[in-house]
């Protein structure tokens, strides 16, 4: 979904439709200013954690601001992450704290928004 300002909202399910402990999609590309809606799908509890070592420049404050650490205990519960307008481009790594050992992790790529002609 694209807003009037040109930013988009992306939905990521936590726990796949087939009941796997994975993010769906596992890789996502967004632009600064976009929003990600994280939705608990199958096999909760779930949350989303970014660590400083998993973000460009090792920025601890940025990693914390992107994280949704409160556990979502029921399917359908959602939390949102707003990508800061000044977020550095690059790859960001995240995981679910409850299922990290099972490999429930993903990659977020932030790319600069391009002007459409």
Coordinates of N, CA and C in Angstrom, one line a residue:
X1 N 0.8 -1.2 0.0 CA 0.0 0.0 0.0 C 0.9 1.2 0.0
X2 N 0.6 2.2 -0.9 CA 1.4 3.4 -1.0 C 0.6 4.6 -0.5
X3 N 1.2 5.4 0.4 CA 0.5 6.6 0.9 C 0.6 7.8 0.0
X4 N -0.1 8.9 0.4 CA 0.0 10.1 -0.4 C 1.4 10.7 -0.4
X5 N 2.2 10.4 0.6 CA 3.6 10.9 0.6 C 4.6 10.0 -0.2
X6 N 4.1 8.9 -0.7 CA 4.9 8.0 -1.5 C 5.5 6.9 -0.7
X7 N 5.3 6.9 0.6 CA 5.8 5.8 1.5 C 4.9 4.6 1.3
X8 N 5.4 3.5 1.7 CA 4.6 2.2 1.6 C 4.6 1.5 2.9
X9 N 3.5 0.7 3.1 CA 3.4 -0.2 4.2 C 3.6 -1.6 3.7
X10 N 4.5 -2.3 4.3 CA 4.8 -3.7 3.9 C 4.3 -4.6 5.1
X11 N 3.7 -5.7 4.7 CA 3.3 -6.7 5.8 C 4.2 -7.9 5.7
X12 N 4.7 -8.3 6.9 CA 5.5 -9.5 7.1 C 4.8 -10.4 8.1
X13 N 4.6 -11.6 7.7 CA 4.0 -12.6 8.6 C 5.1 -13.2 9.4
X14 N 4.9 -13.5 10.7 CA 5.8 -14.2 11.5 C 5.2 -15.6 11.8
X15 N 5.9 -16.6 11.2 CA 5.3 -17.9 11.2 C 4.6 -18.0 9.9
X16 N 5.1 -18.9 9.0 CA 4.5 -19.0 7.6 C 3.1 -19.6 7.6
X17 N 2.4 -19.4 6.5 CA 1.1 -20.0 6.3 C 1.1 -21.6 6.5
X18 N 2.3 -22.2 6.2 CA 2.4 -23.6 6.2 C 2.9 -24.1 7.6
X19 N 3.0 -23.1 8.6 CA 3.3 -23.5 9.9 C 4.8 -23.6 10.2
X20 N 5.6 -23.0 9.4 CA 7.1 -23.0 9.6 C 7.5 -21.9 10.5
X21 N 8.6 -22.0 11.2 CA 9.1 -20.9 12.0 C 10.0 -20.1 11.2
X22 N 9.4 -19.2 10.4 CA 10.1 -18.3 9.5 C 9.3 -17.1 9.3
X23 N 10.0 -16.0 8.8 CA 9.3 -14.8 8.4 C 8.8 -15.0 7.0
X24 N 7.7 -14.4 6.6 CA 7.2 -14.5 5.3 C 6.8 -13.1 4.8
X25 N 7.5 -12.4 3.9 CA 8.8 -12.9 3.3 C 10.0 -12.8 4.3
X26 N 11.0 -13.6 3.9 CA 12.2 -13.7 4.7 C 13.1 -12.5 4.4
X27 N 13.0 -12.0 3.1 CA 13.8 -10.9 2.7 C 12.9 -9.8 2.2
X28 N 13.1 -8.6 2.6 CA 12.3 -7.5 2.3 C 13.1 -6.3 1.9
X29 N 12.7 -5.5 0.9 CA 13.4 -4.3 0.5 C 12.4 -3.1 0.7
X30 N 12.8 -2.1 1.4 CA 12.0 -1.0 1.7 C 12.8 0.3 1.5
X31 N 12.1 1.4 1.6 CA 12.7 2.8 1.4 C 12.6 3.5 2.8
X32 N 13.5 4.5 3.0 CA 13.4 5.3 4.2 C 12.0 5.9 4.2
X33 N 11.3 5.9 5.4 CA 10.0 6.4 5.5 C 8.9 5.4 5.5
X34 N 9.2 4.2 4.9 CA 8.2 3.1 4.8 C 7.9 2.6 6.2
X35 N 6.8 1.8 6.3 CA 6.4 1.2 7.5 C 6.4 -0.3 7.3
X36 N 6.7 -1.1 8.3 CA 6.6 -2.6 8.2 C 5.6 -3.0 9.3
X37 N 4.6 -3.7 8.9 CA 3.6 -4.3 9.8 C 4.0 -5.7 10.0
X38 N 4.4 -6.1 11.2 CA 4.8 -7.4 11.6 C 3.5 -8.1 12.2
X39 N 3.1 -9.2 11.6 CA 1.9 -9.9 12.0 C 2.2 -11.3 12.5
X40 N 1.8 -11.6 13.7 CA 2.0 -13.0 14.2 C 1.0 -13.8 13.5
X41 N 1.5 -14.9 12.9 CA 0.7 -15.7 12.0 C 0.5 -17.1 12.7
X42 N 1.5 -18.0 12.5 CA 1.4 -19.3 13.1 C 2.5 -19.5 14.2
X43 N 2.2 -20.4 15.1 CA 3.2 -20.8 16.1 C 3.7 -19.6 17.0
X44 N 2.8 -18.7 17.5 CA 3.4 -17.7 18.4 C 3.9 -18.3 19.7
X45 N 4.6 -17.6 20.5 CA 4.8 -16.2 20.5 C 5.9 -15.7 19.5
X46 N 5.8 -14.5 19.1 CA 6.8 -13.9 18.2 C 7.1 -12.5 18.5
X47 N 8.3 -12.0 18.2 CA 8.6 -10.6 18.2 C 9.7 -10.4 17.1
X48 N 10.2 -9.2 17.0 CA 11.2 -8.8 16.0 C 12.3 -8.1 16.7
X49 N 13.5 -8.6 16.6 CA 14.7 -7.9 17.2 C 15.8 -7.6 16.2
X50 N 16.2 -6.4 16.2 CA 17.4 -6.0 15.4 C 18.5 -5.7 16.4
X51 N 19.7 -6.2 16.2 CA 20.8 -6.0 17.1 C 21.8 -5.0 16.4
X52 N 22.5 -4.2 17.2 CA 23.4 -3.2 16.6 C 24.4 -3.8 15.6
X53 N 24.9 -5.0 15.9 CA 25.8 -5.6 15.0 C 25.1 -6.1 13.7
X54 N 23.8 -6.0 13.6 CA 23.1 -6.4 12.4 C 22.6 -5.2 11.6
X55 N 23.0 -4.0 11.9 CA 22.6 -2.8 11.2 C 23.8 -2.0 10.7
X56 N 23.7 -1.3 9.6 CA 24.8 -0.5 9.2 C 25.3 0.4 10.3
X57 N 26.6 0.5 10.4 CA 27.3 1.4 11.3 C 27.2 0.9 12.8
X58 N 26.6 -0.3 13.0 CA 26.4 -0.8 14.4 C 25.7 0.1 15.3
X59 N 24.7 0.9 14.8 CA 24.0 1.9 15.5 C 23.0 1.2 16.5
X60 N 23.3 1.2 17.7 CA 22.5 0.6 18.8 C 21.1 1.3 18.9
X61 N 21.1 2.6 18.8 CA 19.8 3.3 19.0 C 18.9 3.0 17.8
X62 N 19.4 2.9 16.6 CA 18.6 2.6 15.4 C 18.1 1.2 15.5
X63 N 19.0 0.2 15.9 CA 18.5 -1.2 16.1 C 17.4 -1.3 17.1
X64 N 17.5 -0.5 18.1 CA 16.4 -0.6 19.2 C 15.1 0.1 18.6
X65 N 15.2 1.1 17.9 CA 14.0 1.8 17.3 C 13.3 0.9 16.3
X66 N 14.0 0.1 15.6 CA 13.4 -0.8 14.6 C 12.8 -2.0 15.2
X67 N 13.2 -2.4 16.4 CA 12.8 -3.7 17.1 C 11.3 -3.5 17.6
X68 N 10.6 -4.6 17.6 CA 9.3 -4.8 18.3 C 9.5 -5.9 19.3
X69 N 10.0 -5.6 20.4 CA 10.4 -6.7 21.4 C 9.3 -7.3 22.2
X70 N 8.2 -6.6 22.2 CA 7.0 -7.1 23.0 C 6.5 -8.4 22.3
X71 N 6.4 -9.5 23.0 CA 5.9 -10.7 22.4 C 4.4 -10.6 21.9
X72 N 4.2 -11.0 20.7 CA 2.8 -11.2 20.2 C 2.4 -12.6 20.5
X73 N 1.4 -12.8 21.3 CA 1.1 -14.1 21.9 C 0.0 -14.8 21.1
X74 N -0.8 -14.1 20.2 CA -1.9 -14.7 19.5 C -1.8 -14.4 18.0
X75 N -2.2 -15.3 17.2 CA -2.3 -15.1 15.7 C -3.1 -13.8 15.4
X76 N -2.6 -13.0 14.5 CA -3.3 -11.8 14.1 C -2.8 -10.6 14.9
X77 N -2.1 -10.7 16.0 CA -1.6 -9.6 16.7 C -0.5 -8.9 15.8
X78 N -0.4 -7.6 15.8 CA 0.6 -6.9 14.9 C 1.2 -5.8 15.7
X79 N 2.5 -5.5 15.2 CA 3.2 -4.3 15.7 C 3.8 -3.7 14.4
X80 N 4.2 -2.4 14.5 CA 4.7 -1.8 13.3 C 6.1 -1.2 13.6
X81 N 6.9 -1.1 12.6 CA 8.2 -0.5 12.6 C 8.2 0.6 11.5
X82 N 8.5 1.8 11.9 CA 8.6 2.9 11.0 C 10.1 3.1 10.6
X83 N 10.4 3.0 9.3 CA 11.8 3.2 8.9 C 12.1 4.7 8.9
X84 N 13.1 5.1 9.7 CA 13.4 6.5 9.8 C 13.8 7.1 8.4
X85 N 13.4 8.3 8.2 CA 13.7 9.0 6.9 C 15.2 9.1 6.6
X86 N 16.0 9.1 7.7 CA 17.4 9.2 7.6 C 18.1 7.9 7.8
X87 N 17.4 6.8 7.7 CA 18.1 5.5 7.9 C 19.1 5.2 6.9
X88 N 20.3 4.8 7.2 CA 21.3 4.5 6.2 C 20.8 3.3 5.3
X89 N 21.2 3.4 4.1 CA 20.9 2.3 3.2 C 21.8 1.1 3.5
X90 N 21.4 -0.1 3.1 CA 22.1 -1.3 3.4 C 21.3 -2.4 3.9
X91 N 21.9 -3.4 4.4 CA 21.3 -4.6 4.9 C 21.2 -4.6 6.4
X92 N 20.0 -5.0 6.9 CA 19.7 -5.1 8.3 C 19.3 -6.5 8.6
X93 N 19.7 -7.1 9.7 CA 19.4 -8.5 10.0 C 18.5 -8.5 11.3
X94 N 17.4 -9.3 11.3 CA 16.5 -9.4 12.4 C 16.2 -10.8 12.7
X95 N 15.6 -11.1 13.8 CA 15.2 -12.4 14.2 C 14.0 -12.3 15.2
X96 N 13.4 -13.5 15.5 CA 12.4 -13.6 16.5 C 13.1 -14.2 17.7
X97 N 13.0 -13.5 18.8 CA 13.8 -13.9 20.0 C 13.4 -15.3 20.5
X98 N 12.1 -15.7 20.4 CA 11.6 -17.0 20.9 C 12.0 -18.1 20.0
X99 N 12.3 -17.8 18.7 CA 12.6 -18.9 17.8 C 13.9 -18.7 17.0
X100 N 14.8 -17.9 17.6 CA 16.1 -17.7 16.9 C 16.9 -19.0 16.7
X101 N 16.8 -19.9 17.7 CA 17.5 -21.1 17.6 C 17.0 -22.0 16.5
X102 N 15.7 -21.8 16.1 CA 15.1 -22.6 15.0 C 15.4 -21.9 13.7
X103 N 16.1 -20.8 13.7 CA 16.4 -20.1 12.4 C 15.4 -19.1 12.0
X104 N 14.5 -18.7 12.8 CA 13.5 -17.7 12.5 C 14.2 -16.3 12.4
X105 N 14.7 -15.9 11.2 CA 15.4 -14.7 11.0 C 15.2 -14.2 9.6
X106 N 15.6 -13.0 9.4 CA 15.4 -12.4 8.0 C 16.3 -11.3 7.8
X107 N 16.2 -10.7 6.6 CA 17.1 -9.6 6.1 C 16.2 -8.5 5.6
X108 N 16.4 -7.3 6.0 CA 15.8 -6.1 5.5 C 16.8 -5.3 4.8
X109 N 16.5 -4.9 3.5 CA 17.4 -4.0 2.8 C 16.7 -2.7 2.6
X110 N 17.4 -1.6 3.0 CA 16.9 -0.3 2.8 C 17.6 0.3 1.7
X111 N 16.8 0.7 0.7 CA 17.4 1.4 -0.5 C 16.8 2.8 -0.6
X112 N 17.6 3.7 -1.1 CA 17.1 5.1 -1.3 C 15.9 5.1 -2.3
X113 N 14.9 5.9 -2.0 CA 13.8 6.0 -2.8 C 14.2 6.7 -4.1
X114 N 13.8 6.2 -5.3 CA 14.1 6.9 -6.5 C 12.9 7.6 -7.0
X115 N 13.1 8.7 -7.7 CA 12.0 9.5 -8.2 C 11.5 8.9 -9.5
X116 N 10.2 8.8 -9.6 CA 9.6 8.2 -10.8 C 9.3 9.3 -11.8
X117 N 9.6 9.0 -13.0 CA 9.4 10.0 -14.1 C 7.9 10.2 -14.4

